[in-house]
mmCIF file of C-alpha atoms and ligand atoms in Angstrom:
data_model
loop_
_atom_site.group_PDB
_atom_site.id
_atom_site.type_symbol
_atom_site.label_atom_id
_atom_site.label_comp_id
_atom_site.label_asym_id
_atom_site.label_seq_id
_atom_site.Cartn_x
_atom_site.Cartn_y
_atom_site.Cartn_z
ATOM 1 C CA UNK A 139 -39.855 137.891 38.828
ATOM 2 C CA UNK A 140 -36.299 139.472 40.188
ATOM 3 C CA UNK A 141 -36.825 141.971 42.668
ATOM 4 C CA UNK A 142 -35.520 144.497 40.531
ATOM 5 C CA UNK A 143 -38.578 143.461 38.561
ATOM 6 C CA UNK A 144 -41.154 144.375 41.969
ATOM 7 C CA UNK A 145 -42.947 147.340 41.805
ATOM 8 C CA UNK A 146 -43.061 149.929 43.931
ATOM 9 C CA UNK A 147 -46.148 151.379 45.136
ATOM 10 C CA UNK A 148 -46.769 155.371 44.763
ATOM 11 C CA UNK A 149 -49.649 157.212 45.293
ATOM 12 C CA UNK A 150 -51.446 159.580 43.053
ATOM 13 C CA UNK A 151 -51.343 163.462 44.677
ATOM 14 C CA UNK A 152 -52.149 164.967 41.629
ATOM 15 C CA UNK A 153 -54.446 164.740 38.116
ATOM 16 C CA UNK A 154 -54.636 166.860 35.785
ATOM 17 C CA UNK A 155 -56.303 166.852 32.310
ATOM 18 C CA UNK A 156 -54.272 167.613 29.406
ATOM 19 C CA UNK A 157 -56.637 167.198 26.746
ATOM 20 C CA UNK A 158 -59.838 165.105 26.562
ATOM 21 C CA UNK A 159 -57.885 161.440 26.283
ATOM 22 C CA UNK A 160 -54.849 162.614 28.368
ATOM 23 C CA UNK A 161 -54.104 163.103 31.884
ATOM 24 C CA UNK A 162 -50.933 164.156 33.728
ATOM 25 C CA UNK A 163 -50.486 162.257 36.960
ATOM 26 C CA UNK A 164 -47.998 163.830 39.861
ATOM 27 C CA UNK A 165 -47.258 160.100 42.279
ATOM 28 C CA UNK A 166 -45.236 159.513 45.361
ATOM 29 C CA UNK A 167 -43.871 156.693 46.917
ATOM 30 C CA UNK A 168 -46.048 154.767 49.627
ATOM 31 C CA UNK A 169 -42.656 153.018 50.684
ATOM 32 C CA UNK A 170 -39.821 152.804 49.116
ATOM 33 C CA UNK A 171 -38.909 155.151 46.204
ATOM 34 C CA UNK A 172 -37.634 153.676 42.910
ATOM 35 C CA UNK A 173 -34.051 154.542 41.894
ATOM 36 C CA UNK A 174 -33.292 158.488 40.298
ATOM 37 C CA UNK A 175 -34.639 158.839 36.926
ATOM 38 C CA UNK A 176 -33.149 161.108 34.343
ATOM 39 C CA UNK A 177 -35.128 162.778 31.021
ATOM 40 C CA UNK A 178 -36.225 160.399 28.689
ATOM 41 C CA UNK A 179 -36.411 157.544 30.926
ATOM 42 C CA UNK A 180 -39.551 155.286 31.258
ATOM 43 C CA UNK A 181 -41.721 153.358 33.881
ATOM 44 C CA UNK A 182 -43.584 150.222 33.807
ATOM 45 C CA UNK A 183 -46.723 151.418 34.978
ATOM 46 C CA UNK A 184 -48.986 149.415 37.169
ATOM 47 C CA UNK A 185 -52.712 149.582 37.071
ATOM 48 C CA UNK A 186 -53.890 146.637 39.917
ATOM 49 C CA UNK A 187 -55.429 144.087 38.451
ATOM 50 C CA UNK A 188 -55.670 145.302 34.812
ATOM 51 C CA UNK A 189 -52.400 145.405 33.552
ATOM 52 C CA UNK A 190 -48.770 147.219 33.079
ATOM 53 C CA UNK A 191 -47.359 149.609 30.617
ATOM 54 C CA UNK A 192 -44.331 151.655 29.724
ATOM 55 C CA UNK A 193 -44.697 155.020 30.625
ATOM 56 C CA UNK A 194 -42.199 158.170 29.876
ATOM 57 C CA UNK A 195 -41.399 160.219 32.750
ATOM 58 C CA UNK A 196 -42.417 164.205 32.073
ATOM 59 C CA UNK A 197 -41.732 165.565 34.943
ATOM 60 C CA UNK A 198 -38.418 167.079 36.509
ATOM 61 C CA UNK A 199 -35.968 164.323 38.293
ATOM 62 C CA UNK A 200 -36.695 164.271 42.406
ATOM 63 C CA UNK A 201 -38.508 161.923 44.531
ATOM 64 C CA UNK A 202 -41.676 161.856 42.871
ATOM 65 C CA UNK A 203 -42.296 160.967 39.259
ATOM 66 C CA UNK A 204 -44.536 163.323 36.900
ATOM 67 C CA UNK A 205 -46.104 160.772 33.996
ATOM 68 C CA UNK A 206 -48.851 161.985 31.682
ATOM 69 C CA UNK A 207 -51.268 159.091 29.891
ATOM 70 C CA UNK A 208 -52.850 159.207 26.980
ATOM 71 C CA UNK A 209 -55.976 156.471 27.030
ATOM 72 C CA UNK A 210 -55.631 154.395 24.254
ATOM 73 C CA UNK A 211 -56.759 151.078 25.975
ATOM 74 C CA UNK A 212 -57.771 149.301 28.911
ATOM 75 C CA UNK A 213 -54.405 149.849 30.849
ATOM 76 C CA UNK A 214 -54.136 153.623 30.094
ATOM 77 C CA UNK A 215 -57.561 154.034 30.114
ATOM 78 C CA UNK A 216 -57.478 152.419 34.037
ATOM 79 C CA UNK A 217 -54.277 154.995 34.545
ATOM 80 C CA UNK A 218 -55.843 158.195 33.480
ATOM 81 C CA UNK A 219 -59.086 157.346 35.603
ATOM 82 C CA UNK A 220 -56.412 157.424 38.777
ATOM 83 C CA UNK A 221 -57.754 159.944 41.114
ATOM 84 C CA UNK A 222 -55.297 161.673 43.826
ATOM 85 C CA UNK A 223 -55.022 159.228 46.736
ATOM 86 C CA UNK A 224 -55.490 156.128 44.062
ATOM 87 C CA UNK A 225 -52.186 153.600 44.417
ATOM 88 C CA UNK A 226 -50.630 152.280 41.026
ATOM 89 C CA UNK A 227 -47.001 150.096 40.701
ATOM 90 C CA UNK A 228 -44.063 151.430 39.656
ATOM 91 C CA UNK A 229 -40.852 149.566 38.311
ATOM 92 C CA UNK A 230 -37.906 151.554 36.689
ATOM 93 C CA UNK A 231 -36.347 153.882 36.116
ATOM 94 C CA UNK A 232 -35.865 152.149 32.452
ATOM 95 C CA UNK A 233 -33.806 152.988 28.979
ATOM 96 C CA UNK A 234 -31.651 155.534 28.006
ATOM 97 C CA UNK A 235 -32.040 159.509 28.646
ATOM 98 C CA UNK A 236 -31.803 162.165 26.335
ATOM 99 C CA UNK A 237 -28.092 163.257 27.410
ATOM 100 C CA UNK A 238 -29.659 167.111 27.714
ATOM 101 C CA UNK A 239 -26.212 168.275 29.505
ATOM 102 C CA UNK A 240 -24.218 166.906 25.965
ATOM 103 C CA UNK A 241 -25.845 170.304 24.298
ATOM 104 C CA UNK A 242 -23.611 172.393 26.812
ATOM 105 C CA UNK A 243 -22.365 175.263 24.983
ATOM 106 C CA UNK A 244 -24.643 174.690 22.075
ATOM 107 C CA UNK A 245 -28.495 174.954 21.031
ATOM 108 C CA UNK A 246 -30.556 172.327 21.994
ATOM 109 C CA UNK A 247 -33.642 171.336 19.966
ATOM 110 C CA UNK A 248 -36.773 169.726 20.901
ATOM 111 C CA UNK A 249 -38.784 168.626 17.963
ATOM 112 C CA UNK A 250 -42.194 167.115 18.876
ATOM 113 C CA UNK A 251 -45.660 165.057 17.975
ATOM 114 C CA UNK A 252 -48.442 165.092 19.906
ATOM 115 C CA UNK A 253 -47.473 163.213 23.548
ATOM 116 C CA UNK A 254 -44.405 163.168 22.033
ATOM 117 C CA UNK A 255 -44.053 166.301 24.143
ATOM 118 C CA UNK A 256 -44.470 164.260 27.283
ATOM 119 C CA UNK A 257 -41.014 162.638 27.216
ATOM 120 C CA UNK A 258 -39.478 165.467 26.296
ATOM 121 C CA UNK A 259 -40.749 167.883 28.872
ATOM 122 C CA UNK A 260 -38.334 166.510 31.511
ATOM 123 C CA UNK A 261 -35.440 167.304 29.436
ATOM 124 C CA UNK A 262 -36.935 170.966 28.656
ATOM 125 C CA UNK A 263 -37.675 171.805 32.383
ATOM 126 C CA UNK A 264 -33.678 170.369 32.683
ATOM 127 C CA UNK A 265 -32.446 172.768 30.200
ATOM 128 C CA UNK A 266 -33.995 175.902 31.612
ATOM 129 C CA UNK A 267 -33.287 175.062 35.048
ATOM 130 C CA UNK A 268 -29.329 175.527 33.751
ATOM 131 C CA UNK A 269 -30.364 178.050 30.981
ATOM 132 C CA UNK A 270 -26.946 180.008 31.047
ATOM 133 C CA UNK A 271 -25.900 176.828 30.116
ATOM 134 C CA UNK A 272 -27.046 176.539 26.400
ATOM 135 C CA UNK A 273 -26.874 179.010 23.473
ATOM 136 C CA UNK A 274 -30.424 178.440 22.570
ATOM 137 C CA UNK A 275 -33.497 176.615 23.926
ATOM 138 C CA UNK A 276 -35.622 175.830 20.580
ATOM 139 C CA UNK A 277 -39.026 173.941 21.037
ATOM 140 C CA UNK A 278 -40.852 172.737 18.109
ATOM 141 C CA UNK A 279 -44.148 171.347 18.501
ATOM 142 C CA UNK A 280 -46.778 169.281 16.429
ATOM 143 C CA UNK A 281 -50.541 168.818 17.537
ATOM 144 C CA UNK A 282 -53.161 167.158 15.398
ATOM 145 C CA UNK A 283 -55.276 170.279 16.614
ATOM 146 C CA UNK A 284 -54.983 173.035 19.182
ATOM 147 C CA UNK A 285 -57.479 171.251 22.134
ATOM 148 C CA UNK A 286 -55.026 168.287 21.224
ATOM 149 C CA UNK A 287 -51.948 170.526 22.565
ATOM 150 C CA UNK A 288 -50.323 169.016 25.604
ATOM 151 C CA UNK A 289 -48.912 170.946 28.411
ATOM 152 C CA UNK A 290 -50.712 174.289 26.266
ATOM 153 C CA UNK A 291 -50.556 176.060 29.561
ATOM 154 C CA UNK A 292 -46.705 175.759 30.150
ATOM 155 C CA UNK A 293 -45.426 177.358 26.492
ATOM 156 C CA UNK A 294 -45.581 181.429 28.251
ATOM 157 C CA UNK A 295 -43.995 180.253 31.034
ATOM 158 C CA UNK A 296 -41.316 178.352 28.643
ATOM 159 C CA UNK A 297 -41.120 181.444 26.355
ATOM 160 C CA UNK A 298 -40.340 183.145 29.573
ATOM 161 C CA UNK A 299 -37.649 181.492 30.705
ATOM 162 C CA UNK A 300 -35.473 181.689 27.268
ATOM 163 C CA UNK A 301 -37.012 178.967 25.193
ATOM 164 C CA UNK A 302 -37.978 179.833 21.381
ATOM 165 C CA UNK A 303 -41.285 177.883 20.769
ATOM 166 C CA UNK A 304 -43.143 177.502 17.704
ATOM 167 C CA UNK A 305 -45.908 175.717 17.528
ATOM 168 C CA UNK A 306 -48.270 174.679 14.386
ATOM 169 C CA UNK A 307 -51.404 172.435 14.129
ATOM 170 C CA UNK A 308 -52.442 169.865 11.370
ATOM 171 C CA UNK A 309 -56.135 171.209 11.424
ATOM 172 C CA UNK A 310 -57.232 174.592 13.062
ATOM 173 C CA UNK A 311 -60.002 175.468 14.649
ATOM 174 C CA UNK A 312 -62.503 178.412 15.372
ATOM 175 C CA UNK A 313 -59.787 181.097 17.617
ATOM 176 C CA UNK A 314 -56.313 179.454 16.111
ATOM 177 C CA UNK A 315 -54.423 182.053 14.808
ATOM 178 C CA UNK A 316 -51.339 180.183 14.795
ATOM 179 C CA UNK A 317 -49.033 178.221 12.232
ATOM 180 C CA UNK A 318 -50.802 175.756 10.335
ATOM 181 C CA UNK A 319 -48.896 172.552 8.627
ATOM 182 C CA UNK A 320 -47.006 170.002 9.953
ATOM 183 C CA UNK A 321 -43.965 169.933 12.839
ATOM 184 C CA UNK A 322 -41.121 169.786 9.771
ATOM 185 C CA UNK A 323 -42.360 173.454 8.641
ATOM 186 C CA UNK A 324 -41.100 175.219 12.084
ATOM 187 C CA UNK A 325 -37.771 173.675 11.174
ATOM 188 C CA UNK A 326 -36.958 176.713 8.342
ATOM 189 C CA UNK A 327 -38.779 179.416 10.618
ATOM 190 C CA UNK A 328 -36.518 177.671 13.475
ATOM 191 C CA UNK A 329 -33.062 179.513 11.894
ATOM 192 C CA UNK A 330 -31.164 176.270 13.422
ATOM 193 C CA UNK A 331 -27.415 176.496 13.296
ATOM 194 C CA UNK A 332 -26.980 172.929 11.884
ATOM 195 C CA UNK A 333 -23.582 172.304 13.419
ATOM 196 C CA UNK A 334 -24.250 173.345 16.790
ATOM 197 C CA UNK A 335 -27.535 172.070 17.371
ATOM 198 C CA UNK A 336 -28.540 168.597 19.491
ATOM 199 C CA UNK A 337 -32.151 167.756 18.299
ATOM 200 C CA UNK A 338 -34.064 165.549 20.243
ATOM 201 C CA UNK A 339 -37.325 164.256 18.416
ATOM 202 C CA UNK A 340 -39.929 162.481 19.798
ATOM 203 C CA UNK A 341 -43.809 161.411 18.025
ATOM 204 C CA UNK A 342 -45.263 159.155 16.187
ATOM 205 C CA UNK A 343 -42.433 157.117 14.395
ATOM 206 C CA UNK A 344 -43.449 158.548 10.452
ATOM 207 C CA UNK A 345 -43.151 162.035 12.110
ATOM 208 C CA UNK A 346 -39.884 160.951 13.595
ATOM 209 C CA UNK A 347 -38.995 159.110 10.088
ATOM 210 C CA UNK A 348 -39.729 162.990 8.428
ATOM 211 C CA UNK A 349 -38.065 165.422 11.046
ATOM 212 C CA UNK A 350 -34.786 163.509 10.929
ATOM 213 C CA UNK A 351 -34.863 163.965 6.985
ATOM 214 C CA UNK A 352 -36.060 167.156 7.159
ATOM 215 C CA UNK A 353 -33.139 168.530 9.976
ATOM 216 C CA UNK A 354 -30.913 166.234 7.600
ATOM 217 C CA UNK A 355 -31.525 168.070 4.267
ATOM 218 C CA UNK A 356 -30.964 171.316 6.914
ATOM 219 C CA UNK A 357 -27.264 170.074 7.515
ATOM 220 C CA UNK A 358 -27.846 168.866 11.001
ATOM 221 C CA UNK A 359 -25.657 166.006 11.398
ATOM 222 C CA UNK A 360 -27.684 162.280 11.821
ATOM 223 C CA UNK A 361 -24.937 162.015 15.237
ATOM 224 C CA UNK A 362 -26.725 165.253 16.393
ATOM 225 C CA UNK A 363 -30.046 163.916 15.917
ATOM 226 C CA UNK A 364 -32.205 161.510 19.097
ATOM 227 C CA UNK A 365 -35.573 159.790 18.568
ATOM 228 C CA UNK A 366 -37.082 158.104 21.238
ATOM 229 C CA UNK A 367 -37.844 154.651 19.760
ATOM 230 C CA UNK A 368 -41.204 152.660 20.895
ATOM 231 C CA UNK A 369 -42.267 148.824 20.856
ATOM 232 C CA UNK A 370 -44.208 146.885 22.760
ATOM 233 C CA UNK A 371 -42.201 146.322 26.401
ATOM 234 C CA UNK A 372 -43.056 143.840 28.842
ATOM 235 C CA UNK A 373 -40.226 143.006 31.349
ATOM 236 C CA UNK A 374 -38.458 146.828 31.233
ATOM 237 C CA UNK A 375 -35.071 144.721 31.799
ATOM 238 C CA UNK A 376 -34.339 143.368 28.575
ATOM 239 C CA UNK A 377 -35.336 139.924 29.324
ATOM 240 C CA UNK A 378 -38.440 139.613 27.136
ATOM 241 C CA UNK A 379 -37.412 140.429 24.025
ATOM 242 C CA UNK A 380 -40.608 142.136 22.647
ATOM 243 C CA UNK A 381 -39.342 145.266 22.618
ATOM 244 C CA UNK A 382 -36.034 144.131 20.250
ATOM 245 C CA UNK A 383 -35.816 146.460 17.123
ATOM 246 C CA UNK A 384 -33.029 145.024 14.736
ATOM 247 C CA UNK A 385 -29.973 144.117 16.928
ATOM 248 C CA UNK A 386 -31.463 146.555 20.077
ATOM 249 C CA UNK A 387 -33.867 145.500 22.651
ATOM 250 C CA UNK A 388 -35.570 148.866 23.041
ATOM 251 C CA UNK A 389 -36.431 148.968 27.079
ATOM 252 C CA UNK A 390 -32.494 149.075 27.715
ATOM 253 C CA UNK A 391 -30.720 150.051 24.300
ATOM 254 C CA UNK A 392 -33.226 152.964 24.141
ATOM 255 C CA UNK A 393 -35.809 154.408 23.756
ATOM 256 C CA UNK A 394 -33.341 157.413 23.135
ATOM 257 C CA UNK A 395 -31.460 155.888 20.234
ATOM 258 C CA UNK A 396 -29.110 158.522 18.505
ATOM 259 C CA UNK A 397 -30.359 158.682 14.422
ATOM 260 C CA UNK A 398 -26.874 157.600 13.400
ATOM 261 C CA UNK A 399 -27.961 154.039 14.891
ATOM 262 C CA UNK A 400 -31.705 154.335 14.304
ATOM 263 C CA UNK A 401 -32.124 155.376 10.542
ATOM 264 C CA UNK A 402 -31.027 151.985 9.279
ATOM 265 C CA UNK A 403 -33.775 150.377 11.392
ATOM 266 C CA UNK A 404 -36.554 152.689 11.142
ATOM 267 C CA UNK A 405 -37.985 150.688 8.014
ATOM 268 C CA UNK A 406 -38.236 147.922 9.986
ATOM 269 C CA UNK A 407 -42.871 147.856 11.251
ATOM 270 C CA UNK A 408 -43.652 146.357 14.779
ATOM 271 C CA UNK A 409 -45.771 143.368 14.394
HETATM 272 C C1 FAD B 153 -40.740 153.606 26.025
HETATM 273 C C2 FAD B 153 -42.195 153.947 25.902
HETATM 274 C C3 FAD B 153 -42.650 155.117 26.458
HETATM 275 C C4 FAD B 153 -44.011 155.447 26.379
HETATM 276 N N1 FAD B 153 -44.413 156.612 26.948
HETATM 277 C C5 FAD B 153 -45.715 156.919 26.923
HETATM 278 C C6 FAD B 153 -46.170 158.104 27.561
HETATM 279 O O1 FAD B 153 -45.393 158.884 28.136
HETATM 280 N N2 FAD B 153 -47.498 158.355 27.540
HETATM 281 C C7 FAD B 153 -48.393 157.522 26.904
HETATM 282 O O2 FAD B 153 -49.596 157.801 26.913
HETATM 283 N N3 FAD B 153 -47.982 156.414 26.265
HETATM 284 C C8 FAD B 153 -46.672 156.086 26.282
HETATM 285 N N4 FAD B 153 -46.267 154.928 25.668
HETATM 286 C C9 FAD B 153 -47.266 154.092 24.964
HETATM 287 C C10 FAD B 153 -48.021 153.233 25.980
HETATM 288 O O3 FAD B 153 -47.131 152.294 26.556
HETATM 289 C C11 FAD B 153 -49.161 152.481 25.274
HETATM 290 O O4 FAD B 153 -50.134 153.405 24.869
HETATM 291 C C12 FAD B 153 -49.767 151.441 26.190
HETATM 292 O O5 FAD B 153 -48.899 150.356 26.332
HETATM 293 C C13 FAD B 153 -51.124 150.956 25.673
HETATM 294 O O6 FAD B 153 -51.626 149.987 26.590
HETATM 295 P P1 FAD B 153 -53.185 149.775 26.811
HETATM 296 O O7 FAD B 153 -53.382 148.504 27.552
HETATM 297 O O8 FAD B 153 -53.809 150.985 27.391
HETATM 298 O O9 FAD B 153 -53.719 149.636 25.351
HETATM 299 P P2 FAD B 153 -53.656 148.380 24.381
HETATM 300 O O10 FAD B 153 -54.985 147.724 24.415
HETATM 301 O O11 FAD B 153 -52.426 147.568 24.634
HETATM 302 O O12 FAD B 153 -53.445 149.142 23.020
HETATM 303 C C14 FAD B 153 -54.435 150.050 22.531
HETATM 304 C C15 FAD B 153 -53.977 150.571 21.197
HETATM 305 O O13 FAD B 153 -52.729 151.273 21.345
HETATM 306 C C16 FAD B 153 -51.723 150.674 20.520
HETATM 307 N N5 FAD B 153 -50.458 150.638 21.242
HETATM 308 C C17 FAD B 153 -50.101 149.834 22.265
HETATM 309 N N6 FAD B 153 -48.843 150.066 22.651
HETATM 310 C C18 FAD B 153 -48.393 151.068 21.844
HETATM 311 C C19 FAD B 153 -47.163 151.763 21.721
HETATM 312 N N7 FAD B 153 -46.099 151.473 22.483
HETATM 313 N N8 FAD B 153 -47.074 152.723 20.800
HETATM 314 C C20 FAD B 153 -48.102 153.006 19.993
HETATM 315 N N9 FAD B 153 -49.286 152.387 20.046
HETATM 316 C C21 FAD B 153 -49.429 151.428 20.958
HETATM 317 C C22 FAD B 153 -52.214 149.272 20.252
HETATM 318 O O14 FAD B 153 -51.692 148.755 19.028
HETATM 319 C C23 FAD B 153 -53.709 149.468 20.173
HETATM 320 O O15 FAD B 153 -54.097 149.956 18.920
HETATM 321 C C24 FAD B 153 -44.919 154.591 25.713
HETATM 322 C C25 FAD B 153 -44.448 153.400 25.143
HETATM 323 C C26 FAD B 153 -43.111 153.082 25.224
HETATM 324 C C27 FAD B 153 -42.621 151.816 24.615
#
């Protein structure tokens, strides 16, 4: 292992439940911080003793990262059971970033799936720290059902500082008065202008696979559009190779891989 490759140790100061499988963990360094990190970046996440994982960061850049978990295994499931004062590895920053300032002067458009939200928060919180900065702020978000919403307690506050967010739910339940129907229907409601809008997409790849058609058949250029691709990483430093997707090796080509470069290869199943 390089020492690039050690991780850092950071303690949890913060946990907070998103849903019933996912948790939002605020960390800071013990030691020595790892390097700045910018929106759609990742971590290799280290629970002692059971295992490391990639991570997106969700949080603003700074200091201290902001990562939220979703248990899905024995690794995540160690993660989101991190109380405050609980010390986990960290190694990164990792990948590309969204490029959030390239939408300067335009709309920028977040389109996301379930904890697909999670990488694309940091970008969000970016773009209304600078909100004289954009023409419009449009959030579009996907939950399987409303108590599967992450970061539900954030979309006033959003609203409030000059983002248009619609949100819809594949199943409703009792008190949802909401939109109901999958992410791709807020894209008509949305009123994008195709030619001036960067749309960042993140979810589960066959949502990914159906907003980039969708925003396609909408006239939104495929250079405009960035998914943020997932495989199994190990080494974060392009070493490993099981993260390689066609001719990219995901942990440094992407995740953020712009759709021009990612529709060819989105046919292509992880093993
Ligand atoms: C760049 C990147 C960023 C990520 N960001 C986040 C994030 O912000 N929050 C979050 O909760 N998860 C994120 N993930 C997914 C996370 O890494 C996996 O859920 C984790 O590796 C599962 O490890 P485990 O040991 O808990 O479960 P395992 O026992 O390894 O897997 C449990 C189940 O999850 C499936 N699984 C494992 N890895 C993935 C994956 N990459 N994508 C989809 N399914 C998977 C397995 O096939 C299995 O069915 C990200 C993955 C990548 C590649």
């Amino acid at each position: 292992m390089t020492m690039q490759a050690l991780p850092a140790r950071y303690r949890v100061t913060s946990r907070d439940a998103e849903t019933h499988d996912t948790v939002t963990l605020a960390l800071e360094p013990v030691d020595r911080p790892i390097g700045p990190h910018l929106p759609g970046q990742f971590t290799m996440l280290y629970a002692f003793g059971v295992g490391e994982v990639p991570i997106s960061i969700s949080g603003p850049a700074g200091l201290g990262l902001v990562q939220t978990i979703r248990s899905v295994g024995a690794v995540t499931r160690s993660l989101c059971g991190a109380d405050r004062g609980h010390v986990v590895g960290v190694r990164g920053p990792y990948g590309t970033d969204w490029g959030v300032a390239d939408a300067a002067g335009r709309d920028l458009v977040v389109v996301a799936g379930g904890i697909g939200l999670a990488p694309l928060r940091g970008a969000l919180l970016a773009a209304l720290a600078a909100r004289e900065m954009y023409r419009r702020i449009v959030v579009l978000i996907g939950a399987r059902s409303p108590e599967e919403l992450v970061f539900a307690g954030e979309l006033a506050a959003w609203r409030a500082g000059g983002a248009d967010v619609l949100v819809t739910v594949d199943r409703a339940t009792a008190g949802w008065t909401g939109h109901v129907g999958v992410v791709t229907q807020l894209i008509g409601p949305a009123q994008l202008d195709p030619a001036a809008a960067l749309v960042l997409v993140c979810g589960p790849e066959v949502m990914m696979r159906l907003t980039a058609r969708a925003l396609r058949e909408h006239g939104v250029p495929p250079g405009n559009i960035r998914l943020s691709l997932e495989r199994n990483m190990r080494c974060g430093v392009a070493e490993c190779g099981h993260c390689q997707l066609g001719p990219l090796l995901l942990c440094r080509d992407g995740p953020v891989v712009s759709y021009t470069r990612a529709a060819p290869l989105l046919s292509v199943r992880e093993l």
